[in-house]
Amino acid sequence: MGWDNLPKRLNGCGIEPNLTHLHQYFLTDEQALNRLVGIAEIDPLDRVLEIGAGVGNITELLAQQAGTVIAYEIDKRFNVFLNSLVKQYPNITIRLEDIKRAKWPKFDRLIANIPFNALEPVLPKLAQSKVRNVVLVVGNRFRQIVGESFSPDQITKLSVMMHAFFKIDECFVIEKSKFYPEPATDAIVVELMPAQPKTHFLQFCRSLFDNQNKLVEHVLKLYENPCDGRRPQKSKVNLPIDILNKRADHLSNSDFKKLFLCFA
């Protein structure tokens, strides 16, 4: 199915994309859609999780390649598009609910076209999953927030979490003209692959994310004196008292910047 006529189809259903709160921009270029799904390297037995199914433009291609597709969409207006896909492809399950509050099913791969800032609430669950790879369509802000290297002024909780659990590859750029409505900037397709952190800072941050309900002081002791067979850290890290007394899940962006400097 082509998507060039999407504006007309949306108008026929009385649907106006929600740009303010849900940032709904739909990829309509078939070549870009196929290239995006191709990056996931889906196997016929794979269970694929999609976040932000929207009109089903990506969902349909996933259903043609995967064994099972579980597609989440928070906006019930798109049910008219998604229900027709379910009739064509019995391997699709649509869940009209907020993925942040949902109990996640088992899955092998994840594909999402959602705002970059919407990733932070789902990353902890994603990091604890056994996902093989993640393919994301994100805005150009991605390069500003997440890069190959860290500097104190660029560090955020989100960027640290991504680098602590994943290897990040920028795959290709999608011109803004390939979307409807047309966004302000081009988009980037990125692939996340599970990986071990490369630096002591990221190793410690991974421990923080794995122990979010514990005080930082307690996580630091576990990190410096591991009981899982890893070697104790030779050098001790001196962290500020205000950070030591916080729970790991209460750390702010500025706290992560302080942590970075302590490990520098």
mmCIF file of N, CA and C in Angstrom, residues 48-181:
data_model
loop_
_atom_site.group_PDB
_atom_site.id
_atom_site.type_symbol
_atom_site.label_atom_id
_atom_site.label_comp_id
_atom_site.label_asym_id
_atom_site.label_seq_id
_atom_site.Cartn_x
_atom_site.Cartn_y
_atom_site.Cartn_z
ATOM 1 N N VAL A 48 8.202 -8.932 17.128
ATOM 2 C CA VAL A 48 8.636 -7.541 16.998
ATOM 3 C C VAL A 48 7.675 -6.629 17.751
ATOM 4 N N LEU A 49 8.230 -5.769 18.578
ATOM 5 C CA LEU A 49 7.449 -4.780 19.318
ATOM 6 C C LEU A 49 7.577 -3.437 18.606
ATOM 7 N N GLU A 50 6.430 -2.817 18.310
ATOM 8 C CA GLU A 50 6.432 -1.495 17.699
ATOM 9 C C GLU A 50 5.780 -0.506 18.648
ATOM 10 N N ILE A 51 6.440 0.635 18.862
ATOM 11 C CA ILE A 51 5.882 1.694 19.698
ATOM 12 C C ILE A 51 5.494 2.855 18.795
ATOM 13 N N GLY A 52 4.238 3.236 18.856
ATOM 14 C CA GLY A 52 3.752 4.325 18.019
ATOM 15 C C GLY A 52 3.361 3.845 16.638
ATOM 16 N N ALA A 53 2.381 2.941 16.566
ATOM 17 C CA ALA A 53 1.994 2.345 15.284
ATOM 18 C C ALA A 53 1.356 3.369 14.348
ATOM 19 N N GLY A 54 0.638 4.338 14.896
ATOM 20 C CA GLY A 54 0.028 5.379 14.073
ATOM 21 C C GLY A 54 -0.906 4.824 13.017
ATOM 22 N N VAL A 55 -0.638 5.156 11.762
ATOM 23 C CA VAL A 55 -1.494 4.705 10.657
ATOM 24 C C VAL A 55 -1.131 3.305 10.177
ATOM 25 N N GLY A 56 -0.098 2.713 10.754
ATOM 26 C CA GLY A 56 0.286 1.347 10.382
ATOM 27 C C GLY A 56 1.247 1.256 9.221
ATOM 28 N N ASN A 57 1.880 2.359 8.863
ATOM 29 C CA ASN A 57 2.795 2.349 7.711
ATOM 30 C C ASN A 57 4.008 1.447 7.947
ATOM 31 N N ILE A 58 4.523 1.436 9.172
ATOM 32 C CA ILE A 58 5.631 0.539 9.503
ATOM 33 C C ILE A 58 5.092 -0.840 9.902
ATOM 34 N N THR A 59 3.972 -0.850 10.591
ATOM 35 C CA THR A 59 3.366 -2.091 11.085
ATOM 36 C C THR A 59 3.150 -3.098 9.961
ATOM 37 N N GLU A 60 2.658 -2.627 8.832
ATOM 38 C CA GLU A 60 2.362 -3.519 7.702
ATOM 39 C C GLU A 60 3.625 -4.213 7.195
ATOM 40 N N LEU A 61 4.712 -3.463 7.069
ATOM 41 C CA LEU A 61 5.966 -4.052 6.597
ATOM 42 C C LEU A 61 6.518 -5.047 7.610
ATOM 43 N N LEU A 62 6.368 -4.754 8.895
ATOM 44 C CA LEU A 62 6.819 -5.684 9.929
ATOM 45 C C LEU A 62 6.048 -6.992 9.846
ATOM 46 N N ALA A 63 4.735 -6.883 9.621
ATOM 47 C CA ALA A 63 3.886 -8.081 9.567
ATOM 48 C C ALA A 63 4.252 -8.974 8.397
ATOM 49 N N GLN A 64 4.789 -8.400 7.353
ATOM 50 C CA GLN A 64 5.169 -9.182 6.176
ATOM 51 C C GLN A 64 6.452 -9.979 6.393
ATOM 52 N N GLN A 65 7.191 -9.646 7.452
ATOM 53 C CA GLN A 65 8.479 -10.299 7.672
ATOM 54 C C GLN A 65 8.568 -11.062 8.993
ATOM 55 N N ALA A 66 7.846 -10.612 10.012
ATOM 56 C CA ALA A 66 7.981 -11.189 11.351
ATOM 57 C C ALA A 66 6.935 -12.270 11.605
ATOM 58 N N GLY A 67 7.220 -13.099 12.609
ATOM 59 C CA GLY A 67 6.238 -14.093 13.023
ATOM 60 C C GLY A 67 5.084 -13.454 13.766
ATOM 61 N N THR A 68 5.422 -12.495 14.638
ATOM 62 C CA THR A 68 4.421 -11.798 15.441
ATOM 63 C C THR A 68 4.795 -10.329 15.551
ATOM 64 N N VAL A 69 3.802 -9.454 15.452
ATOM 65 C CA VAL A 69 3.992 -8.016 15.649
ATOM 66 C C VAL A 69 3.040 -7.556 16.742
ATOM 67 N N ILE A 70 3.589 -6.978 17.797
ATOM 68 C CA ILE A 70 2.776 -6.377 18.852
ATOM 69 C C ILE A 70 2.966 -4.875 18.748
ATOM 70 N N ALA A 71 1.921 -4.173 18.310
ATOM 71 C CA ALA A 71 2.028 -2.745 18.020
ATOM 72 C C ALA A 71 1.226 -1.934 19.032
ATOM 73 N N TYR A 72 1.913 -0.996 19.692
ATOM 74 C CA TYR A 72 1.273 -0.110 20.667
ATOM 75 C C TYR A 72 0.964 1.236 20.026
ATOM 76 N N GLU A 73 -0.215 1.753 20.312
ATOM 77 C CA GLU A 73 -0.597 3.082 19.852
ATOM 78 C C GLU A 73 -1.504 3.717 20.912
ATOM 79 N N ILE A 74 -1.140 4.917 21.343
ATOM 80 C CA ILE A 74 -1.880 5.580 22.400
ATOM 81 C C ILE A 74 -3.092 6.344 21.879
ATOM 82 N N ASP A 75 -3.076 6.693 20.599
ATOM 83 C CA ASP A 75 -4.135 7.512 19.996
ATOM 84 C C ASP A 75 -5.174 6.605 19.333
ATOM 85 N N LYS A 76 -6.342 6.488 19.961
ATOM 86 C CA LYS A 76 -7.369 5.555 19.493
ATOM 87 C C LYS A 76 -8.000 5.984 18.164
ATOM 88 N N ARG A 77 -7.753 7.207 17.726
ATOM 89 C CA ARG A 77 -8.302 7.649 16.439
ATOM 90 C C ARG A 77 -7.775 6.805 15.285
ATOM 91 N N PHE A 78 -6.589 6.226 15.456
ATOM 92 C CA PHE A 78 -5.970 5.463 14.367
ATOM 93 C C PHE A 78 -6.438 4.013 14.318
ATOM 94 N N ASN A 79 -7.386 3.683 15.170
ATOM 95 C CA ASN A 79 -7.904 2.320 15.187
ATOM 96 C C ASN A 79 -8.510 1.925 13.849
ATOM 97 N N VAL A 80 -9.062 2.892 13.126
ATOM 98 C CA VAL A 80 -9.663 2.605 11.823
ATOM 99 C C VAL A 80 -8.612 2.098 10.833
ATOM 100 N N PHE A 81 -7.387 2.625 10.913
ATOM 101 C CA PHE A 81 -6.295 2.155 10.058
ATOM 102 C C PHE A 81 -5.775 0.797 10.535
ATOM 103 N N LEU A 82 -5.599 0.674 11.848
ATOM 104 C CA LEU A 82 -4.963 -0.514 12.403
ATOM 105 C C LEU A 82 -5.876 -1.740 12.342
ATOM 106 N N ASN A 83 -7.172 -1.539 12.530
ATOM 107 C CA ASN A 83 -8.105 -2.668 12.450
ATOM 108 C C ASN A 83 -8.113 -3.305 11.069
ATOM 109 N N SER A 84 -7.986 -2.476 10.028
ATOM 110 C CA SER A 84 -7.966 -3.026 8.670
ATOM 111 C C SER A 84 -6.706 -3.856 8.438
ATOM 112 N N LEU A 85 -5.603 -3.465 9.077
ATOM 113 C CA LEU A 85 -4.369 -4.246 8.954
ATOM 114 C C LEU A 85 -4.490 -5.600 9.639
ATOM 115 N N VAL A 86 -5.145 -5.619 10.796
ATOM 116 C CA VAL A 86 -5.318 -6.872 11.535
ATOM 117 C C VAL A 86 -6.119 -7.877 10.707
ATOM 118 N N LYS A 87 -7.096 -7.387 9.935
ATOM 119 C CA LYS A 87 -7.885 -8.273 9.082
ATOM 120 C C LYS A 87 -7.026 -8.887 7.976
ATOM 121 N N GLN A 88 -6.027 -8.121 7.507
ATOM 122 C CA GLN A 88 -5.137 -8.617 6.457
ATOM 123 C C GLN A 88 -4.035 -9.514 7.000
ATOM 124 N N TYR A 89 -3.550 -9.165 8.192
ATOM 125 C CA TYR A 89 -2.393 -9.854 8.765
ATOM 126 C C TYR A 89 -2.747 -10.363 10.173
ATOM 127 N N PRO A 90 -3.093 -11.623 10.309
ATOM 128 C CA PRO A 90 -3.475 -12.169 11.618
ATOM 129 C C PRO A 90 -2.327 -12.234 12.622
ATOM 130 N N ASN A 91 -1.088 -11.991 12.165
ATOM 131 C CA ASN A 91 0.051 -12.012 13.092
ATOM 132 C C ASN A 91 0.258 -10.670 13.793
ATOM 133 N N ILE A 92 -0.642 -9.711 13.553
ATOM 134 C CA ILE A 92 -0.560 -8.403 14.218
ATOM 135 C C ILE A 92 -1.490 -8.374 15.425
ATOM 136 N N THR A 93 -0.958 -7.898 16.546
ATOM 137 C CA THR A 93 -1.777 -7.600 17.729
ATOM 138 C C THR A 93 -1.653 -6.116 18.023
ATOM 139 N N ILE A 94 -2.789 -5.414 18.069
ATOM 140 C CA ILE A 94 -2.804 -3.984 18.355
ATOM 141 C C ILE A 94 -3.168 -3.762 19.816
ATOM 142 N N ARG A 95 -2.401 -2.951 20.498
ATOM 143 C CA ARG A 95 -2.700 -2.602 21.892
ATOM 144 C C ARG A 95 -2.834 -1.089 21.991
ATOM 145 N N LEU A 96 -4.060 -0.647 22.188
ATOM 146 C CA LEU A 96 -4.339 0.787 22.260
ATOM 147 C C LEU A 96 -4.148 1.262 23.694
ATOM 148 N N GLU A 97 -2.902 1.400 24.086
ATOM 149 C CA GLU A 97 -2.569 1.847 25.441
ATOM 150 C C GLU A 97 -1.192 2.481 25.446
ATOM 151 N N ASP A 98 -0.884 3.115 26.562
ATOM 152 C CA ASP A 98 0.392 3.799 26.735
ATOM 153 C C ASP A 98 1.461 2.773 27.101
ATOM 154 N N ILE A 99 2.478 2.631 26.265
ATOM 155 C CA ILE A 99 3.536 1.651 26.496
ATOM 156 C C ILE A 99 4.255 1.895 27.822
ATOM 157 N N LYS A 100 4.267 3.140 28.282
ATOM 158 C CA LYS A 100 4.978 3.459 29.535
ATOM 159 C C LYS A 100 4.285 2.815 30.742
ATOM 160 N N ARG A 101 2.984 2.589 30.648
ATOM 161 C CA ARG A 101 2.231 2.006 31.764
ATOM 162 C C ARG A 101 1.870 0.540 31.525
ATOM 163 N N ALA A 102 2.206 0.039 30.379
ATOM 164 C CA ALA A 102 1.809 -1.324 30.015
ATOM 165 C C ALA A 102 2.787 -2.361 30.562
ATOM 166 N N LYS A 103 2.288 -3.572 30.718
ATOM 167 C CA LYS A 103 3.153 -4.709 31.021
ATOM 168 C C LYS A 103 3.706 -5.214 29.700
ATOM 169 N N TRP A 104 5.017 -5.148 29.554
ATOM 170 C CA TRP A 104 5.625 -5.457 28.261
ATOM 171 C C TRP A 104 5.562 -6.950 27.950
ATOM 172 N N PRO A 105 5.238 -7.288 26.715
ATOM 173 C CA PRO A 105 5.282 -8.694 26.293
ATOM 174 C C PRO A 105 6.711 -9.108 25.978
ATOM 175 N N LYS A 106 6.910 -10.383 25.747
ATOM 176 C CA LYS A 106 8.215 -10.849 25.294
ATOM 177 C C LYS A 106 8.391 -10.453 23.830
ATOM 178 N N PHE A 107 9.603 -10.021 23.481
ATOM 179 C CA PHE A 107 9.865 -9.622 22.096
ATOM 180 C C PHE A 107 11.350 -9.773 21.792
ATOM 181 N N ASP A 108 11.658 -9.830 20.486
ATOM 182 C CA ASP A 108 13.041 -9.997 20.037
ATOM 183 C C ASP A 108 13.649 -8.699 19.524
ATOM 184 N N ARG A 109 12.819 -7.889 18.865
ATOM 185 C CA ARG A 109 13.296 -6.632 18.280
ATOM 186 C C ARG A 109 12.265 -5.548 18.521
ATOM 187 N N LEU A 110 12.732 -4.305 18.507
ATOM 188 C CA LEU A 110 11.829 -3.175 18.720
ATOM 189 C C LEU A 110 12.066 -2.119 17.652
ATOM 190 N N ILE A 111 10.977 -1.572 17.137
ATOM 191 C CA ILE A 111 11.036 -0.461 16.188
ATOM 192 C C ILE A 111 10.107 0.634 16.690
ATOM 193 N N ALA A 112 10.571 1.880 16.646
ATOM 194 C CA ALA A 112 9.746 2.982 17.152
ATOM 195 C C ALA A 112 9.984 4.255 16.364
ATOM 196 N N ASN A 113 8.905 4.962 16.100
ATOM 197 C CA ASN A 113 8.957 6.305 15.527
ATOM 198 C C ASN A 113 8.241 7.218 16.508
ATOM 199 N N ILE A 114 8.957 7.595 17.570
ATOM 200 C CA ILE A 114 8.386 8.415 18.634
ATOM 201 C C ILE A 114 9.357 9.552 18.961
ATOM 202 N N PRO A 115 8.869 10.614 19.609
ATOM 203 C CA PRO A 115 9.772 11.710 19.976
ATOM 204 C C PRO A 115 10.918 11.203 20.850
ATOM 205 N N PHE A 116 12.107 11.765 20.635
ATOM 206 C CA PHE A 116 13.290 11.305 21.362
ATOM 207 C C PHE A 116 13.113 11.427 22.871
ATOM 208 N N ASN A 117 12.468 12.523 23.334
ATOM 209 C CA ASN A 117 12.308 12.697 24.782
ATOM 210 C C ASN A 117 11.313 11.704 25.379
ATOM 211 N N ALA A 118 10.545 11.022 24.518
ATOM 212 C CA ALA A 118 9.625 9.999 25.011
ATOM 213 C C ALA A 118 10.337 8.678 25.267
ATOM 214 N N LEU A 119 11.605 8.594 24.897
ATOM 215 C CA LEU A 119 12.359 7.358 25.097
ATOM 216 C C LEU A 119 12.742 7.131 26.554
ATOM 217 N N GLU A 120 12.984 8.230 27.296
ATOM 218 C CA GLU A 120 13.492 8.072 28.664
ATOM 219 C C GLU A 120 12.605 7.187 29.532
ATOM 220 N N PRO A 121 11.274 7.337 29.501
ATOM 221 C CA PRO A 121 10.446 6.474 30.354
ATOM 222 C C PRO A 121 10.498 4.996 29.976
ATOM 223 N N VAL A 122 10.797 4.673 28.707
ATOM 224 C CA VAL A 122 10.785 3.265 28.288
ATOM 225 C C VAL A 122 12.170 2.630 28.297
ATOM 226 N N LEU A 123 13.223 3.438 28.353
ATOM 227 C CA LEU A 123 14.578 2.884 28.292
ATOM 228 C C LEU A 123 14.914 1.927 29.433
ATOM 229 N N PRO A 124 14.494 2.202 30.684
ATOM 230 C CA PRO A 124 14.819 1.233 31.748
ATOM 231 C C PRO A 124 14.280 -0.165 31.460
ATOM 232 N N LYS A 125 13.036 -0.259 30.994
ATOM 233 C CA LYS A 125 12.481 -1.575 30.648
ATOM 234 C C LYS A 125 13.212 -2.168 29.450
ATOM 235 N N LEU A 126 13.531 -1.319 28.506
ATOM 236 C CA LEU A 126 14.223 -1.784 27.306
ATOM 237 C C LEU A 126 15.601 -2.327 27.655
ATOM 238 N N ALA A 127 16.284 -1.627 28.562
ATOM 239 C CA ALA A 127 17.623 -2.045 28.956
ATOM 240 C C ALA A 127 17.612 -3.391 29.674
ATOM 241 N N GLN A 128 16.524 -3.692 30.376
ATOM 242 C CA GLN A 128 16.426 -4.950 31.123
ATOM 243 C C GLN A 128 15.877 -6.093 30.270
ATOM 244 N N SER A 129 15.458 -5.777 29.055
ATOM 245 C CA SER A 129 14.910 -6.808 28.177
ATOM 246 C C SER A 129 16.043 -7.579 27.486
ATOM 247 N N LYS A 130 15.665 -8.616 26.756
ATOM 248 C CA LYS A 130 16.640 -9.402 26.000
ATOM 249 C C LYS A 130 16.541 -9.089 24.515
ATOM 250 N N VAL A 131 16.318 -7.810 24.214
ATOM 251 C CA VAL A 131 16.138 -7.378 22.839
ATOM 252 C C VAL A 131 17.429 -7.594 22.033
ATOM 253 N N ARG A 132 17.277 -8.006 20.779
ATOM 254 C CA ARG A 132 18.440 -8.211 19.913
ATOM 255 C C ARG A 132 18.926 -6.898 19.317
ATOM 256 N N ASN A 133 17.972 -6.080 18.893
ATOM 257 C CA ASN A 133 18.329 -4.748 18.419
ATOM 258 C C ASN A 133 17.103 -3.852 18.452
ATOM 259 N N VAL A 134 17.358 -2.548 18.392
ATOM 260 C CA VAL A 134 16.317 -1.533 18.430
ATOM 261 C C VAL A 134 16.558 -0.587 17.264
ATOM 262 N N VAL A 135 15.525 -0.302 16.489
ATOM 263 C CA VAL A 135 15.632 0.651 15.391
ATOM 264 C C VAL A 135 14.697 1.821 15.686
ATOM 265 N N LEU A 136 15.272 3.030 15.702
ATOM 266 C CA LEU A 136 14.509 4.218 16.078
ATOM 267 C C LEU A 136 14.572 5.267 14.979
ATOM 268 N N VAL A 137 13.458 5.968 14.797
ATOM 269 C CA VAL A 137 13.437 7.168 13.967
ATOM 270 C C VAL A 137 13.410 8.346 14.933
ATOM 271 N N VAL A 138 14.457 9.155 14.926
ATOM 272 C CA VAL A 138 14.575 10.261 15.874
ATOM 273 C C VAL A 138 14.901 11.554 15.133
ATOM 274 N N GLY A 139 14.647 12.674 15.797
ATOM 275 C CA GLY A 139 14.940 13.969 15.205
ATOM 276 C C GLY A 139 16.423 14.302 15.268
ATOM 277 N N ASN A 140 16.792 15.388 14.631
ATOM 278 C CA ASN A 140 18.192 15.813 14.585
ATOM 279 C C ASN A 140 18.758 16.150 15.960
ATOM 280 N N ARG A 141 17.878 16.388 16.940
ATOM 281 C CA ARG A 141 18.355 16.657 18.296
ATOM 282 C C ARG A 141 19.147 15.481 18.847
ATOM 283 N N PHE A 142 18.961 14.328 18.268
ATOM 284 C CA PHE A 142 19.666 13.132 18.719
ATOM 285 C C PHE A 142 21.166 13.373 18.763
ATOM 286 N N ARG A 143 21.704 14.027 17.719
ATOM 287 C CA ARG A 143 23.156 14.253 17.661
ATOM 288 C C ARG A 143 23.617 15.172 18.783
ATOM 289 N N GLN A 144 22.757 16.084 19.220
ATOM 290 C CA GLN A 144 23.126 17.020 20.278
ATOM 291 C C GLN A 144 23.079 16.353 21.651
ATOM 292 N N ILE A 145 22.143 15.420 21.826
ATOM 293 C CA ILE A 145 21.940 14.806 23.136
ATOM 294 C C ILE A 145 22.764 13.540 23.311
ATOM 295 N N VAL A 146 22.883 12.756 22.244
ATOM 296 C CA VAL A 146 23.622 11.492 22.306
ATOM 297 C C VAL A 146 24.700 11.507 21.232
ATOM 298 N N GLY A 147 25.945 11.345 21.643
ATOM 299 C CA GLY A 147 27.056 11.320 20.695
ATOM 300 C C GLY A 147 27.990 10.173 21.001
ATOM 301 N N GLU A 148 29.046 10.053 20.215
ATOM 302 C CA GLU A 148 30.014 8.992 20.445
ATOM 303 C C GLU A 148 30.897 9.252 21.665
ATOM 304 N N SER A 149 31.029 10.501 22.062
ATOM 305 C CA SER A 149 31.855 10.834 23.216
ATOM 306 C C SER A 149 31.082 11.762 24.144
ATOM 307 N N PHE A 150 31.525 11.816 25.376
ATOM 308 C CA PHE A 150 30.859 12.619 26.389
ATOM 309 C C PHE A 150 31.656 13.874 26.697
ATOM 310 N N SER A 151 30.980 14.961 26.929
ATOM 311 C CA SER A 151 31.566 16.140 27.551
ATOM 312 C C SER A 151 30.547 16.626 28.573
ATOM 313 N N PRO A 152 30.989 17.255 29.680
ATOM 314 C CA PRO A 152 30.082 17.585 30.774
ATOM 315 C C PRO A 152 28.852 18.389 30.368
ATOM 316 N N ASP A 153 28.974 19.274 29.396
ATOM 317 C CA ASP A 153 27.843 20.118 29.031
ATOM 318 C C ASP A 153 26.815 19.385 28.167
ATOM 319 N N GLN A 154 27.137 18.183 27.683
ATOM 320 C CA GLN A 154 26.209 17.425 26.846
ATOM 321 C C GLN A 154 25.554 16.265 27.585
ATOM 322 N N ILE A 155 25.981 15.999 28.794
ATOM 323 C CA ILE A 155 25.505 14.819 29.500
ATOM 324 C C ILE A 155 24.087 15.026 30.033
ATOM 325 N N THR A 156 23.225 14.046 29.755
ATOM 326 C CA THR A 156 21.891 13.977 30.330
ATOM 327 C C THR A 156 21.670 12.549 30.827
ATOM 328 N N LYS A 157 20.688 12.380 31.665
ATOM 329 C CA LYS A 157 20.359 11.040 32.159
ATOM 330 C C LYS A 157 20.047 10.105 30.996
ATOM 331 N N LEU A 158 19.327 10.622 30.009
ATOM 332 C CA LEU A 158 18.948 9.818 28.862
ATOM 333 C C LEU A 158 20.154 9.373 28.042
ATOM 334 N N SER A 159 21.070 10.296 27.759
ATOM 335 C CA SER A 159 22.239 9.942 26.949
ATOM 336 C C SER A 159 23.136 8.950 27.683
ATOM 337 N N VAL A 160 23.281 9.136 28.995
ATOM 338 C CA VAL A 160 24.101 8.214 29.778
ATOM 339 C C VAL A 160 23.489 6.818 29.775
ATOM 340 N N MET A 161 22.169 6.759 29.945
ATOM 341 C CA MET A 161 21.492 5.462 29.965
ATOM 342 C C MET A 161 21.666 4.731 28.636
ATOM 343 N N MET A 162 21.556 5.462 27.547
ATOM 344 C CA MET A 162 21.686 4.824 26.238
ATOM 345 C C MET A 162 23.088 4.267 26.034
ATOM 346 N N HIS A 163 24.119 5.044 26.408
ATOM 347 C CA HIS A 163 25.493 4.588 26.218
ATOM 348 C C HIS A 163 25.887 3.505 27.215
ATOM 349 N N ALA A 164 25.215 3.440 28.351
ATOM 350 C CA ALA A 164 25.548 2.429 29.353
ATOM 351 C C ALA A 164 25.075 1.038 28.945
ATOM 352 N N PHE A 165 24.054 0.973 28.087
ATOM 353 C CA PHE A 165 23.477 -0.316 27.734
ATOM 354 C C PHE A 165 23.599 -0.686 26.259
ATOM 355 N N PHE A 166 23.860 0.309 25.403
ATOM 356 C CA PHE A 166 23.790 0.030 23.967
ATOM 357 C C PHE A 166 24.959 0.618 23.188
ATOM 358 N N LYS A 167 25.282 -0.047 22.082
ATOM 359 C CA LYS A 167 26.139 0.525 21.062
ATOM 360 C C LYS A 167 25.219 1.242 20.077
ATOM 361 N N ILE A 168 25.531 2.487 19.739
ATOM 362 C CA ILE A 168 24.631 3.315 18.951
ATOM 363 C C ILE A 168 25.234 3.578 17.571
ATOM 364 N N ASP A 169 24.487 3.230 16.543
ATOM 365 C CA ASP A 169 24.922 3.466 15.166
ATOM 366 C C ASP A 169 23.900 4.344 14.452
ATOM 367 N N GLU A 170 24.371 5.418 13.836
ATOM 368 C CA GLU A 170 23.512 6.223 12.975
ATOM 369 C C GLU A 170 23.496 5.566 11.594
ATOM 370 N N CYS A 171 22.315 5.193 11.113
ATOM 371 C CA CYS A 171 22.206 4.420 9.874
ATOM 372 C C CYS A 171 22.013 5.295 8.639
ATOM 373 N N PHE A 172 21.011 6.156 8.646
ATOM 374 C CA PHE A 172 20.810 7.055 7.519
ATOM 375 C C PHE A 172 19.884 8.195 7.908
ATOM 376 N N VAL A 173 19.898 9.233 7.081
ATOM 377 C CA VAL A 173 19.080 10.425 7.299
ATOM 378 C C VAL A 173 17.846 10.354 6.412
ATOM 379 N N ILE A 174 16.699 10.740 6.969
ATOM 380 C CA ILE A 174 15.463 10.839 6.188
ATOM 381 C C ILE A 174 15.106 12.316 6.066
ATOM 382 N N GLU A 175 15.014 12.794 4.840
ATOM 383 C CA GLU A 175 14.674 14.194 4.616
ATOM 384 C C GLU A 175 13.279 14.495 5.162
ATOM 385 N N LYS A 176 13.132 15.693 5.701
ATOM 386 C CA LYS A 176 11.863 16.075 6.320
ATOM 387 C C LYS A 176 10.700 16.040 5.336
ATOM 388 N N SER A 177 10.997 16.195 4.056
ATOM 389 C CA SER A 177 9.946 16.171 3.032
ATOM 390 C C SER A 177 9.328 14.782 2.870
ATOM 391 N N LYS A 178 9.950 13.749 3.467
ATOM 392 C CA LYS A 178 9.445 12.383 3.364
ATOM 393 C C LYS A 178 8.379 12.080 4.412
ATOM 394 N N PHE A 179 8.056 13.070 5.245
ATOM 395 C CA PHE A 179 7.072 12.887 6.307
ATOM 396 C C PHE A 179 5.824 13.716 6.037
ATOM 397 N N TYR A 180 4.707 13.266 6.614
ATOM 398 C CA TYR A 180 3.505 14.089 6.655
ATOM 399 C C TYR A 180 2.974 14.071 8.086
ATOM 400 N N PRO A 181 2.691 15.267 8.640
ATOM 401 C CA PRO A 181 3.079 16.599 8.160
ATOM 402 C C PRO A 181 4.608 16.731 8.113
#
